[in-house]
JSON list of C-alpha atoms in Angstrom, two decimals:
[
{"chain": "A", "resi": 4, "resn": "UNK", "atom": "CA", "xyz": [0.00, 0.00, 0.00]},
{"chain": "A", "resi": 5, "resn": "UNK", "atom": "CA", "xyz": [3.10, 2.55, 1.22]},
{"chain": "A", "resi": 6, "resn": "UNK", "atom": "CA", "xyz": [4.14, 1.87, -2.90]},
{"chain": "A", "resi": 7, "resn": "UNK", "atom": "CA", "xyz": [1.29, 2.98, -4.60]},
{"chain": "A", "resi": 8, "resn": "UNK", "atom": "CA", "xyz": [0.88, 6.17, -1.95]},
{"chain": "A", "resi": 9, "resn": "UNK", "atom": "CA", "xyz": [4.61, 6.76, -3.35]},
{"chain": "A", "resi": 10, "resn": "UNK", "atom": "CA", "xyz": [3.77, 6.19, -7.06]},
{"chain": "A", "resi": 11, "resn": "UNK", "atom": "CA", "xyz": [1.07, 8.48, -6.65]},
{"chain": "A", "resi": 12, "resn": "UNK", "atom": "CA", "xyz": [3.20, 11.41, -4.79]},
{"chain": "A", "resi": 13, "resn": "UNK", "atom": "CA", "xyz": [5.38, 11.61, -7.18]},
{"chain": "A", "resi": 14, "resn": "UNK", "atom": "CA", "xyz": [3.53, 11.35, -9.98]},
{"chain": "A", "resi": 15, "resn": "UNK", "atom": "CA", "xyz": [1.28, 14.43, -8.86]},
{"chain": "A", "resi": 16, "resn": "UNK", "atom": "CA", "xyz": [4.30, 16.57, -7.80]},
{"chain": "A", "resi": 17, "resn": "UNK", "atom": "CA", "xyz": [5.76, 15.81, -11.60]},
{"chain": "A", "resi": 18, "resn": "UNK", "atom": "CA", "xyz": [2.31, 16.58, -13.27]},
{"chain": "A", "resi": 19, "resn": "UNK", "atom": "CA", "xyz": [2.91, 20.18, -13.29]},
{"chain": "A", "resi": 20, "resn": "UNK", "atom": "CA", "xyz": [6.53, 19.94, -15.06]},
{"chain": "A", "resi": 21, "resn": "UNK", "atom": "CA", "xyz": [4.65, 17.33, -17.63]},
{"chain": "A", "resi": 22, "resn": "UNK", "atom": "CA", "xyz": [2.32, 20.02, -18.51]},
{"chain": "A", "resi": 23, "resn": "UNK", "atom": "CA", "xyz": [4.17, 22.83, -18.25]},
{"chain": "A", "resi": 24, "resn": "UNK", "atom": "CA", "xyz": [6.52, 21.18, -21.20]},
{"chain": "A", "resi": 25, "resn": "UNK", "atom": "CA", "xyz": [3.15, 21.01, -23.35]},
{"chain": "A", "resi": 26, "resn": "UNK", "atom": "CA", "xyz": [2.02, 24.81, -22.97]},
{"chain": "A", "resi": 27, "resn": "UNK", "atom": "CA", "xyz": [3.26, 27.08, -25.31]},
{"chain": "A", "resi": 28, "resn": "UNK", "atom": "CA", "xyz": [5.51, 29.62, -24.70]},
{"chain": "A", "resi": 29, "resn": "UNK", "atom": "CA", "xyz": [5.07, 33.09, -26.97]},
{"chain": "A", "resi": 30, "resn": "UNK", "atom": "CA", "xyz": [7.75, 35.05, -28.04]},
{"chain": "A", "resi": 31, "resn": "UNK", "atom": "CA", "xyz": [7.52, 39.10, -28.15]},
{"chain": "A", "resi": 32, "resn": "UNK", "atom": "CA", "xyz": [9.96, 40.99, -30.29]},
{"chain": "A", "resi": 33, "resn": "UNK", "atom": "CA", "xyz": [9.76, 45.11, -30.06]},
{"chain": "A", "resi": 34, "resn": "UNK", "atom": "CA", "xyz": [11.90, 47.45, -31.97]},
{"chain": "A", "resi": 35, "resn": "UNK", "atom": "CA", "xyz": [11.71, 48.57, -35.51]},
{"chain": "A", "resi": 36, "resn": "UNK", "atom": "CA", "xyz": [10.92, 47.45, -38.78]},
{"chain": "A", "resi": 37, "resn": "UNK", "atom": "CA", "xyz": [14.47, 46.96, -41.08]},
{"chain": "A", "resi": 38, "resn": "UNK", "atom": "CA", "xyz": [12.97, 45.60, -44.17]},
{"chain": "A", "resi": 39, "resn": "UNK", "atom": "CA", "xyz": [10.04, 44.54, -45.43]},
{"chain": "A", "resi": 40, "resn": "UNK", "atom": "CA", "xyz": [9.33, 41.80, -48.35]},
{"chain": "A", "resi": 41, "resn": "UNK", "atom": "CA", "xyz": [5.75, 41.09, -49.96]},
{"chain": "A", "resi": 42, "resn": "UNK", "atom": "CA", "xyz": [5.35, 38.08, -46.96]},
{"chain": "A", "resi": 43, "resn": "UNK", "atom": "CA", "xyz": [8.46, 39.32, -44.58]},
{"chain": "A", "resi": 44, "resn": "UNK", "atom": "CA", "xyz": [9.41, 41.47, -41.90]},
{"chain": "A", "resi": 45, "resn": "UNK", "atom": "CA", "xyz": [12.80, 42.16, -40.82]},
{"chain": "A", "resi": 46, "resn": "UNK", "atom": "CA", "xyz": [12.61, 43.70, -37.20]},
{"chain": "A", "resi": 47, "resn": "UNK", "atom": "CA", "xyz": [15.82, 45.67, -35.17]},
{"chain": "A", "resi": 48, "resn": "UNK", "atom": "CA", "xyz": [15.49, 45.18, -31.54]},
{"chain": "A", "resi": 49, "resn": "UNK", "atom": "CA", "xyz": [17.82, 44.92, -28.58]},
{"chain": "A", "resi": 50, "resn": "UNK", "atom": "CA", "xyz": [17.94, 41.56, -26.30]},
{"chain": "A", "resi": 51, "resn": "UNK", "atom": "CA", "xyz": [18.26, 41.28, -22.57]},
{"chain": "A", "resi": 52, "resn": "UNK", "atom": "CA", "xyz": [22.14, 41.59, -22.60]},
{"chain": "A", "resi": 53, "resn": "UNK", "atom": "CA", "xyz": [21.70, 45.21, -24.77]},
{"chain": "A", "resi": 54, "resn": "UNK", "atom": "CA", "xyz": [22.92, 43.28, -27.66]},
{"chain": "A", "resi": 55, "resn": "UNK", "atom": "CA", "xyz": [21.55, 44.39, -31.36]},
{"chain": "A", "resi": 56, "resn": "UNK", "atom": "CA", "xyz": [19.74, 41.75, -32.66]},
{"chain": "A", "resi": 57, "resn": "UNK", "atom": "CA", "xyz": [17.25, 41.33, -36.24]},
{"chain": "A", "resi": 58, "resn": "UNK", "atom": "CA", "xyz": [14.60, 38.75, -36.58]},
{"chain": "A", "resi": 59, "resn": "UNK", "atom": "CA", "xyz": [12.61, 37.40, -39.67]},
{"chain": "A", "resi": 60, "resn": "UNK", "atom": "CA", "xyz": [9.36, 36.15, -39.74]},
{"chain": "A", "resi": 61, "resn": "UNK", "atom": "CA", "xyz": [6.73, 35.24, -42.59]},
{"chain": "A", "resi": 62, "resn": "UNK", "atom": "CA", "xyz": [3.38, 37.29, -42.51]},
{"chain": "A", "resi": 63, "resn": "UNK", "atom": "CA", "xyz": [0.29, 34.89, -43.38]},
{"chain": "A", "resi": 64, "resn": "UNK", "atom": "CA", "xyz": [-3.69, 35.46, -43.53]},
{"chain": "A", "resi": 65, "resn": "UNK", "atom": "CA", "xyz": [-3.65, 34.73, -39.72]},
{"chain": "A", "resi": 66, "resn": "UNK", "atom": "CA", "xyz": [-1.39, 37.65, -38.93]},
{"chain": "A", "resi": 67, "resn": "UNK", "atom": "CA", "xyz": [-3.16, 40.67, -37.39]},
{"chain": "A", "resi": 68, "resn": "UNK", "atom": "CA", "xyz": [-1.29, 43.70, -38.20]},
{"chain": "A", "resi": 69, "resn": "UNK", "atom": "CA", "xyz": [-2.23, 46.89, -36.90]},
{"chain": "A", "resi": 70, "resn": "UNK", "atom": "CA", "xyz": [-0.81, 50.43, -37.59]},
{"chain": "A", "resi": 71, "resn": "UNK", "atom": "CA", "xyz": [-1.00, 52.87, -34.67]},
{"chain": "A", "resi": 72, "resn": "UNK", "atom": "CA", "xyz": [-4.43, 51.04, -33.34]},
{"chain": "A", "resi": 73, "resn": "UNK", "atom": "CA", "xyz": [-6.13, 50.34, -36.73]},
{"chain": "A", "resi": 74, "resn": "UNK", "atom": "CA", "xyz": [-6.57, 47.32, -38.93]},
{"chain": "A", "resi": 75, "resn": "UNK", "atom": "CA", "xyz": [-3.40, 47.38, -41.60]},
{"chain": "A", "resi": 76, "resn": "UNK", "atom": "CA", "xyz": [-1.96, 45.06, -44.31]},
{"chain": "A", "resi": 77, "resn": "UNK", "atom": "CA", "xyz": [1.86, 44.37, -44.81]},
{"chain": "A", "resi": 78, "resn": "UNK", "atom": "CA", "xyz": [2.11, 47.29, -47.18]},
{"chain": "A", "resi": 79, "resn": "UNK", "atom": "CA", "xyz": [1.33, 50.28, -45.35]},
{"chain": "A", "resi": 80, "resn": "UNK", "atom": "CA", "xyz": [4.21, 49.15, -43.11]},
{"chain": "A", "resi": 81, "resn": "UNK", "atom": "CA", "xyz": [7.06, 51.11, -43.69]},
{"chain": "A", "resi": 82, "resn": "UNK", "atom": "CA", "xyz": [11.12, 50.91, -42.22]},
{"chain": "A", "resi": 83, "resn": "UNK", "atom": "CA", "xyz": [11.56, 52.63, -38.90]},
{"chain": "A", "resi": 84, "resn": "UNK", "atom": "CA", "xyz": [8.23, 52.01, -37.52]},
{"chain": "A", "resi": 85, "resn": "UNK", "atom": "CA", "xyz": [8.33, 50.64, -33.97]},
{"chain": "A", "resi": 86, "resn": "UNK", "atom": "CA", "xyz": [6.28, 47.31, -33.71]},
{"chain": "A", "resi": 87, "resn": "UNK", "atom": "CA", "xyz": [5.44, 44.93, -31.18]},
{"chain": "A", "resi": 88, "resn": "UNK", "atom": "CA", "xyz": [5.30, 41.94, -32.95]},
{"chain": "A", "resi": 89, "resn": "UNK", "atom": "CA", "xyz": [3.78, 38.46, -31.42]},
{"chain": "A", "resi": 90, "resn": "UNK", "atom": "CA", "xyz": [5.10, 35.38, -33.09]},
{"chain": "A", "resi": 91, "resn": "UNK", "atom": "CA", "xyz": [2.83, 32.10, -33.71]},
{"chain": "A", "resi": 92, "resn": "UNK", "atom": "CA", "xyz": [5.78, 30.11, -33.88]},
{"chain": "A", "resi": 93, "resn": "UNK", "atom": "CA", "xyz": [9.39, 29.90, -34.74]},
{"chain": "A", "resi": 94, "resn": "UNK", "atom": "CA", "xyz": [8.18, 31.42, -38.51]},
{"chain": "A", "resi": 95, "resn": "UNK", "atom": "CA", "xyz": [5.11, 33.25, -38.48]},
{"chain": "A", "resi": 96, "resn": "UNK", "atom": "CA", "xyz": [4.04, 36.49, -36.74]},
{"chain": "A", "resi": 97, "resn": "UNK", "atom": "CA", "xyz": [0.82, 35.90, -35.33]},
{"chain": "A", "resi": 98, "resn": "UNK", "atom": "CA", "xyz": [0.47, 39.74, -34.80]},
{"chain": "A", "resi": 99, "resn": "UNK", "atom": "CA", "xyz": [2.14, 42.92, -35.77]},
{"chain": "A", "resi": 100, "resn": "UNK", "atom": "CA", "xyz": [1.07, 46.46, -33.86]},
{"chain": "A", "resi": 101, "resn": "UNK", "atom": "CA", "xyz": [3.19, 49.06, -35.43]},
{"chain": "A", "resi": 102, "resn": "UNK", "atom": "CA", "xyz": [3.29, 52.51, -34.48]},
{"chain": "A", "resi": 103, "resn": "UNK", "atom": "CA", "xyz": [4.70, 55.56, -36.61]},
{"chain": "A", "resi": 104, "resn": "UNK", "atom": "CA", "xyz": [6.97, 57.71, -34.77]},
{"chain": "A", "resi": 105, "resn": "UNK", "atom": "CA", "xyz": [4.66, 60.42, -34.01]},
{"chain": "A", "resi": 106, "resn": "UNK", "atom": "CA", "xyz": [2.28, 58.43, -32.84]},
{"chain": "A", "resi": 107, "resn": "UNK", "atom": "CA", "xyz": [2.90, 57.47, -29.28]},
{"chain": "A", "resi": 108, "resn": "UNK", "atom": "CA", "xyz": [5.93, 55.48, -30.55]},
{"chain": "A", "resi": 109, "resn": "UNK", "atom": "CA", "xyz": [7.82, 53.48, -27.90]},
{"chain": "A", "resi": 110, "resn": "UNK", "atom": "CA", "xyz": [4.69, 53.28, -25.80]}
]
């Protein structure tokens, strides 16, 4: 009986790390746009250690891309707008709120 009160301790105080492997973690980039291809954006930001870094990712019909609080496509994105971008996953942006520099920028 003292085995299975055992098997059963341990297995609820490893439950949470079993889960916690399974929930998905979101990544949050700010900074500014560098470049910008018909299904790309290359963002400018700075990391934790103050190093200047760029990421990549691929825009899709699932990205929601605002510009300074309104609905926006890719295009009216321009370089040097600050953006908070939200990724899905390693590739995609699942969101894009870009700001132009007058407006509020670097909330």
């Amino acid at each position: 009986m003292k085995h299975y009160v055992t098997v059963a301790l341990v297995l609820l105080l490893l439950s949470p790390i079993a889960f916690a492997k399974g929930k998905k973690q979101s990544t949050t980039y700010e900074g500014t746009i560098a470049k910008i291809d018909k299904n790309r954006i290359n963002v400018n930001f700075t990391d934790s250690n103050n190093q200047n870094l760029r990421t990549m990712a691929y825009v899709d019909n699932d990205t929601v891309i605002t510009l300074d609080g309104k609905p926006a496509v890719l295009r009216d994105l321009a370089p040097s707008m600050f953006v908070t971008m939200k990724m899905a996953n390693n590739l995609i942006a699942a969101s894009i709120d870009a700001r132009n520099r007058g407006n509020d920028w670097k909330r």
